[in-house]
Every structure is written in C-alpha cells, then in structure tokens.
PDB file of C-alpha atoms and ligand atoms in Angstrom:
ATOM      1  CA  MET A   1       6.479  24.149  19.466  1.00 77.00           C
ATOM      2  CA  ALA A   2       3.345  22.026  19.556  1.00 95.00           C
ATOM      3  CA  ILE A   3       3.062  18.259  19.839  1.00 98.00           C
ATOM      4  CA  GLU A   4       2.803  16.915  16.316  1.00 98.00           C
ATOM      5  CA  ARG A   5       2.428  13.623  14.557  1.00 98.00           C
ATOM      6  CA  THR A   6       4.293  12.548  11.427  1.00 98.00           C
ATOM      7  CA  LEU A   7       4.234   9.554   9.148  1.00 98.00           C
ATOM      8  CA  SER A   8       7.407   7.465   8.933  1.00 99.00           C
ATOM      9  CA  ILE A   9       8.178   4.493   6.760  1.00 99.00           C
ATOM     10  CA  ILE A  10      11.077   2.095   7.350  1.00 99.00           C
ATOM     11  CA  LYS A  11      11.805   1.170   3.712  1.00 99.00           C
ATOM     12  CA  PRO A  12      12.577  -2.226   2.095  1.00 99.00           C
ATOM     13  CA  ASP A  13      16.331  -1.842   2.085  1.00 98.00           C
ATOM     14  CA  ALA A  14      16.173  -1.506   5.884  1.00 99.00           C
ATOM     15  CA  THR A  15      13.603  -4.214   6.646  1.00 98.00           C
ATOM     16  CA  ARG A  16      15.644  -6.626   4.449  1.00 98.00           C
ATOM     17  CA  ARG A  17      18.704  -5.916   6.582  1.00 98.00           C
ATOM     18  CA  ASN A  18      16.776  -6.338   9.853  1.00 98.00           C
ATOM     19  CA  LEU A  19      17.341  -2.713  10.917  1.00 98.00           C
ATOM     20  CA  THR A  20      13.822  -1.880  12.266  1.00 98.00           C
ATOM     21  CA  GLY A  21      14.933  -1.968  15.930  1.00 98.00           C
ATOM     22  CA  LYS A  22      18.098   0.077  15.312  1.00 98.00           C
ATOM     23  CA  ILE A  23      16.103   2.740  13.438  1.00 99.00           C
ATOM     24  CA  ASN A  24      13.363   2.801  16.062  1.00 98.00           C
ATOM     25  CA  ALA A  25      16.002   3.395  18.714  1.00 98.00           C
ATOM     26  CA  LYS A  26      17.112   6.486  16.845  1.00 98.00           C
ATOM     27  CA  PHE A  27      13.530   7.871  16.907  1.00 98.00           C
ATOM     28  CA  GLU A  28      13.065   7.075  20.565  1.00 98.00           C
ATOM     29  CA  ASP A  29      16.470   8.488  21.548  1.00 98.00           C
ATOM     30  CA  ALA A  30      15.432  11.732  19.843  1.00 98.00           C
ATOM     31  CA  GLY A  31      12.274  11.928  21.975  1.00 98.00           C
ATOM     32  CA  LEU A  32       9.859  10.745  19.307  1.00 98.00           C
ATOM     33  CA  ARG A  33       7.190   8.307  20.498  1.00 98.00           C
ATOM     34  CA  ILE A  34       6.011   5.491  18.162  1.00 98.00           C
ATOM     35  CA  VAL A  35       2.226   5.791  18.638  1.00 97.00           C
ATOM     36  CA  ALA A  36       1.297   3.403  15.770  1.00 98.00           C
ATOM     37  CA  GLN A  37       3.243   0.876  13.819  1.00 98.00           C
ATOM     38  CA  LYS A  38       2.614  -2.009  11.411  1.00 98.00           C
ATOM     39  CA  ARG A  39       4.597  -4.118   8.929  1.00 98.00           C
ATOM     40  CA  ILE A  40       2.907  -4.308   5.498  1.00 98.00           C
ATOM     41  CA  GLN A  41       3.709  -5.329   1.937  1.00 98.00           C
ATOM     42  CA  LEU A  42       2.813  -2.498  -0.450  1.00 98.00           C
ATOM     43  CA  THR A  43       1.598  -3.291  -3.999  1.00 98.00           C
ATOM     44  CA  MET A  44       2.942  -1.227  -6.846  1.00 98.00           C
ATOM     45  CA  ALA A  45      -0.352   0.577  -7.072  1.00 98.00           C
ATOM     46  CA  GLN A  46      -0.318   1.458  -3.348  1.00 98.00           C
ATOM     47  CA  ALA A  47       3.326   2.660  -3.596  1.00 98.00           C
ATOM     48  CA  GLY A  48       2.437   4.631  -6.687  1.00 98.00           C
ATOM     49  CA  LYS A  49      -0.436   6.418  -5.011  1.00 98.00           C
ATOM     50  CA  PHE A  50       1.635   7.183  -1.915  1.00 98.00           C
ATOM     51  CA  TYR A  51       4.432   8.793  -4.069  1.00 98.00           C
ATOM     52  CA  GLU A  52       1.992  10.320  -6.602  1.00 98.00           C
ATOM     53  CA  VAL A  53       3.578  13.743  -6.069  1.00 97.00           C
ATOM     54  CA  HIS A  54       6.756  12.410  -7.757  1.00 98.00           C
ATOM     55  CA  ALA A  55       4.905  10.872 -10.707  1.00 98.00           C
ATOM     56  CA  GLU A  56       6.670  13.064 -13.265  1.00 98.00           C
ATOM     57  CA  ARG A  57      10.164  12.505 -11.862  1.00 98.00           C
ATOM     58  CA  PRO A  58      12.515  10.235 -13.874  1.00 98.00           C
ATOM     59  CA  PHE A  59      12.993   7.914 -10.815  1.00 98.00           C
ATOM     60  CA  TYR A  60       9.295   7.357 -10.125  1.00 98.00           C
ATOM     61  CA  GLY A  61       9.051   3.857 -11.627  1.00 98.00           C
ATOM     62  CA  GLU A  62      12.188   2.698  -9.847  1.00 98.00           C
ATOM     63  CA  LEU A  63      10.943   4.243  -6.598  1.00 98.00           C
ATOM     64  CA  CYS A  64       7.554   2.381  -6.745  1.00 98.00           C
ATOM     65  CA  GLU A  65       9.218  -0.877  -7.611  1.00 98.00           C
ATOM     66  CA  PHE A  66      11.627  -0.503  -4.742  1.00 98.00           C
ATOM     67  CA  MET A  67       8.883   0.340  -2.253  1.00 98.00           C
ATOM     68  CA  ALA A  68       6.921  -2.773  -3.305  1.00 98.00           C
ATOM     69  CA  SER A  69      10.025  -5.037  -3.314  1.00 98.00           C
ATOM     70  CA  ALA A  70       9.849  -6.122   0.313  1.00 98.00           C
ATOM     71  CA  PRO A  71       7.762  -5.328   3.448  1.00 98.00           C
ATOM     72  CA  VAL A  72       7.857  -1.828   4.938  1.00 99.00           C
ATOM     73  CA  VAL A  73       7.102  -0.734   8.508  1.00 99.00           C
ATOM     74  CA  VAL A  74       4.722   2.231   8.500  1.00 98.00           C
ATOM     75  CA  GLN A  75       4.546   4.180  11.725  1.00 98.00           C
ATOM     76  CA  VAL A  76       3.225   7.361  13.320  1.00 98.00           C
ATOM     77  CA  LEU A  77       5.778   9.317  15.389  1.00 98.00           C
ATOM     78  CA  GLU A  78       4.606  11.848  17.984  1.00 98.00           C
ATOM     79  CA  GLY A  79       6.455  14.532  19.820  1.00 98.00           C
ATOM     80  CA  GLU A  80       7.349  18.247  20.115  1.00 98.00           C
ATOM     81  CA  GLY A  81       7.875  19.466  16.542  1.00 98.00           C
ATOM     82  CA  ALA A  82       7.849  15.832  15.377  1.00 98.00           C
ATOM     83  CA  ILE A  83       7.720  16.659  11.646  1.00 98.00           C
ATOM     84  CA  ALA A  84      10.960  18.657  11.609  1.00 98.00           C
ATOM     85  CA  LYS A  85      12.583  16.530  14.344  1.00 98.00           C
ATOM     86  CA  ASN A  86      12.028  13.356  12.337  1.00 99.00           C
ATOM     87  CA  ARG A  87      13.471  14.978   9.204  1.00 98.00           C
ATOM     88  CA  GLU A  88      16.584  15.859  11.313  1.00 98.00           C
ATOM     89  CA  VAL A  89      16.928  12.344  12.636  1.00 98.00           C
ATOM     90  CA  MET A  90      16.542  10.928   9.101  1.00 99.00           C
ATOM     91  CA  GLY A  91      19.216  13.108   7.537  1.00 98.00           C
ATOM     92  CA  ALA A  92      19.427  14.373   3.893  1.00 98.00           C
ATOM     93  CA  THR A  93      17.745  12.403   1.049  1.00 98.00           C
ATOM     94  CA  ASN A  94      21.133  11.432  -0.411  1.00 98.00           C
ATOM     95  CA  PRO A  95      23.136   9.606   2.262  1.00 98.00           C
ATOM     96  CA  LYS A  96      26.299  11.250   0.885  1.00 98.00           C
ATOM     97  CA  ASP A  97      24.917  14.537   2.117  1.00 98.00           C
ATOM     98  CA  ALA A  98      23.480  13.266   5.384  1.00 98.00           C
ATOM     99  CA  ALA A  99      24.981  14.527   8.667  1.00 98.00           C
ATOM    100  CA  ALA A 100      26.878  12.091  10.841  1.00 98.00           C
ATOM    101  CA  GLY A 101      24.684  10.119  13.262  1.00 98.00           C
ATOM    102  CA  THR A 102      21.528  10.408  11.170  1.00 98.00           C
ATOM    103  CA  ILE A 103      19.676   7.312  10.035  1.00 98.00           C
ATOM    104  CA  ARG A 104      20.547   7.866   6.365  1.00 98.00           C
ATOM    105  CA  ALA A 105      24.200   8.514   7.108  1.00 98.00           C
ATOM    106  CA  GLU A 106      24.410   5.272   9.104  1.00 98.00           C
ATOM    107  CA  PHE A 107      22.148   2.948   7.185  1.00 98.00           C
ATOM    108  CA  ALA A 108      21.072   4.182   3.712  1.00 98.00           C
ATOM    109  CA  GLU A 109      22.509   2.399   0.667  1.00 98.00           C
ATOM    110  CA  SER A 110      21.894   5.085  -1.963  1.00 98.00           C
ATOM    111  CA  VAL A 111      19.769   8.133  -2.749  1.00 98.00           C
ATOM    112  CA  GLY A 112      17.008   5.758  -3.986  1.00 98.00           C
ATOM    113  CA  GLU A 113      17.339   3.116  -1.248  1.00 98.00           C
ATOM    114  CA  ASN A 114      17.565   5.445   1.662  1.00 98.00           C
ATOM    115  CA  SER A 115      16.051   3.461   4.534  1.00 99.00           C
ATOM    116  CA  VAL A 116      13.289   5.875   5.729  1.00 99.00           C
ATOM    117  CA  HIS A 117      10.524   8.160   4.651  1.00 99.00           C
ATOM    118  CA  GLY A 118       9.217  11.085   6.722  1.00 99.00           C
ATOM    119  CA  SER A 119       6.450  13.568   6.032  1.00 98.00           C
ATOM    120  CA  ASP A 120       7.727  17.038   5.087  1.00 98.00           C
ATOM    121  CA  ALA A 121       4.978  19.318   6.433  1.00 98.00           C
ATOM    122  CA  ALA A 122       1.834  19.387   8.563  1.00 98.00           C
ATOM    123  CA  GLU A 123      -0.579  18.931   5.661  1.00 98.00           C
ATOM    124  CA  THR A 124       1.353  15.972   4.100  1.00 98.00           C
ATOM    125  CA  ALA A 125       1.726  14.412   7.555  1.00 98.00           C
ATOM    126  CA  ALA A 126      -2.084  14.400   8.060  1.00 98.00           C
ATOM    127  CA  GLN A 127      -2.690  13.032   4.527  1.00 98.00           C
ATOM    128  CA  GLU A 128      -0.006  10.325   4.826  1.00 98.00           C
ATOM    129  CA  ILE A 129      -1.107   9.164   8.312  1.00 98.00           C
ATOM    130  CA  ALA A 130      -4.705   8.880   7.009  1.00 98.00           C
ATOM    131  CA  TYR A 131      -3.402   6.861   4.026  1.00 98.00           C
ATOM    132  CA  PHE A 132      -2.154   4.049   6.301  1.00 98.00           C
ATOM    133  CA  PHE A 133      -3.971   4.323   9.630  1.00 98.00           C
ATOM    134  CA  SER A 134      -7.486   4.753  11.020  1.00 96.00           C
ATOM    135  CA  GLY A 135      -8.078   6.899  14.077  1.00 91.00           C
ATOM    136  CA  LEU A 136      -8.570   3.775  16.241  1.00 93.00           C
ATOM    137  CA  GLU A 137      -5.065   2.608  15.456  1.00 95.00           C
ATOM    138  CA  LEU A 138      -3.412   5.780  16.846  1.00 93.00           C
ATOM    139  CA  VAL A 139      -2.711   5.198  20.517  1.00 89.00           C
ATOM    140  CA  GLY A 140      -0.935   8.205  22.048  1.00 85.00           C
TER     141      GLY A 140
HETATM  142  P1  LIG B   1      12.756  12.623   0.964  1.00 63.10           P
HETATM  143  O1  LIG B   1      12.487  11.118   1.048  1.00 63.10           O
HETATM  144  O2  LIG B   1      14.031  12.999   1.647  1.00 63.10           O
HETATM  145  O3  LIG B   1      11.573  13.402   1.355  1.00 63.10           O
HETATM  146  P2  LIG B   1      12.072  13.304  -1.781  1.00 63.10           P
HETATM  147  O4  LIG B   1      10.694  13.584  -1.297  1.00 63.10           O
HETATM  148  O5  LIG B   1      12.669  14.400  -2.624  1.00 63.10           O
HETATM  149  O6  LIG B   1      13.041  12.985  -0.582  1.00 63.10           O
HETATM  150  O7  LIG B   1      12.048  11.971  -2.648  1.00 63.10           O
HETATM  151  C1  LIG B   1      11.295  10.863  -2.305  1.00 63.10           C
HETATM  152  C2  LIG B   1      12.117   9.642  -2.511  1.00 63.10           C
HETATM  153  O8  LIG B   1      12.384   9.483  -3.920  1.00 63.10           O
HETATM  154  C3  LIG B   1      13.496   9.620  -1.909  1.00 63.10           C
HETATM  155  O9  LIG B   1      13.425   9.265  -0.532  1.00 63.10           O
HETATM  156  C4  LIG B   1      14.211   8.621  -2.707  1.00 63.10           C
HETATM  157  C5  LIG B   1      13.653   8.911  -4.104  1.00 63.10           C
HETATM  158  N1  LIG B   1      14.543   9.819  -4.855  1.00 63.10           N
HETATM  159  C6  LIG B   1      14.660  11.169  -4.654  1.00 63.10           C
HETATM  160  N2  LIG B   1      15.531  11.705  -5.450  1.00 63.10           N
HETATM  161  C7  LIG B   1      16.067  10.684  -6.228  1.00 63.10           C
HETATM  162  C8  LIG B   1      17.065  10.577  -7.186  1.00 63.10           C
HETATM  163  N3  LIG B   1      17.700  11.651  -7.631  1.00 63.10           N
HETATM  164  N4  LIG B   1      17.347   9.344  -7.675  1.00 63.10           N
HETATM  165  C9  LIG B   1      16.718   8.253  -7.253  1.00 63.10           C
HETATM  166  N5  LIG B   1      15.738   8.279  -6.299  1.00 63.10           N
HETATM  167  C10 LIG B   1      15.433   9.472  -5.782  1.00 63.10           C
HETATM  168 MG1  LIG B   2       9.727  13.710   0.521  1.00 63.10          MG
END
C-alpha cells in the first residue's frame, strides 16, 4: 500500500464542542500524520461547491447550511493507505451504524451532523486537497 494523502474536515458540530484535539488524537493514534491544517469559516457558496456532488440530494440545503454554521478545521492526512484508513477511523456516515471506537460512534450527533468528512477515493482526495490548500501549505 502506497503513502497517500486525503482531505479531512472536522465539521461545525465538533468544533462547537471543542473536539478538535480529541479527533486529531484518533487520526494520530491510527498512524495518520496531519501534514496541513487550518481553521476556516466556510460561506454557503464555498460549502455548496465542496458538496456539489450531492446537489440533487434532499439534504443538500441543510448540509450546506450546517457546514457554514460555524468554523471547520480542514486538514490533509498522510500515511499508508490514508484514504481508506481515514474512512475506517471515521466510521459509517450514520453514527448509529458506526463501529465502536470510531470518531462518528464516539462524537457524531446525527447522520447530518457527523463530526468529520473524509475523501472517498484517490481522485476526490486530490480534488478536495486542491480546493483548500496550495502546494506550499503541504508540509510532509
Ligand atoms: P460521508 O460523509 O460518509 O462520505 P456522504 O458522502 O454519503 O457520506 O454524504 C455527505 C454528507 O451528507 C454526510 O457526511 C452527511 C450528509 N448526509 C448524508 N446522508 C444524509 C442523510 N440521509 N440525511 C442527512 N444528511 C445526510
Ligand atoms: Mg462522502
């Protein structure tokens, strides 16, 4: 398995509850390195563009409003098979289905307010990293 990079977002429900450090500890304990990180406030338009792929889903409006409702921490995680490993550490989208010990099982409030985002494939990881970070900001 090659060294990969993936885009992670600590979502508003988690930044509101001051959970950034606890969530980052889960990534680091799993062997993922945080090679870039910043706290930003998304506008509705920026959230909408990021989640464009879900534009036709019934929850899209709610999702964009939620993502713009408080600061988020966007980050790049690096490691062996980082894309799949991060998805594993995150747990299932709906916290009710998330395995014990995962971020969503421990911290998520609902299927919509589920504490973290993680890229789902190599192509989306590259696009999502480029959406938030310039090459100069990635310090392996
Ligand atoms: P994931 O974030 O696990 O990749 P996804 O890409 O299917 O999940 O959906 C993106 C986000 O949209 C998800 O983290 C929360 C929201 N969402 C998904 N399904 C939802 C639903 N049934 N009701 C409300 N929000 C939902
Ligand atoms: Mg997804």
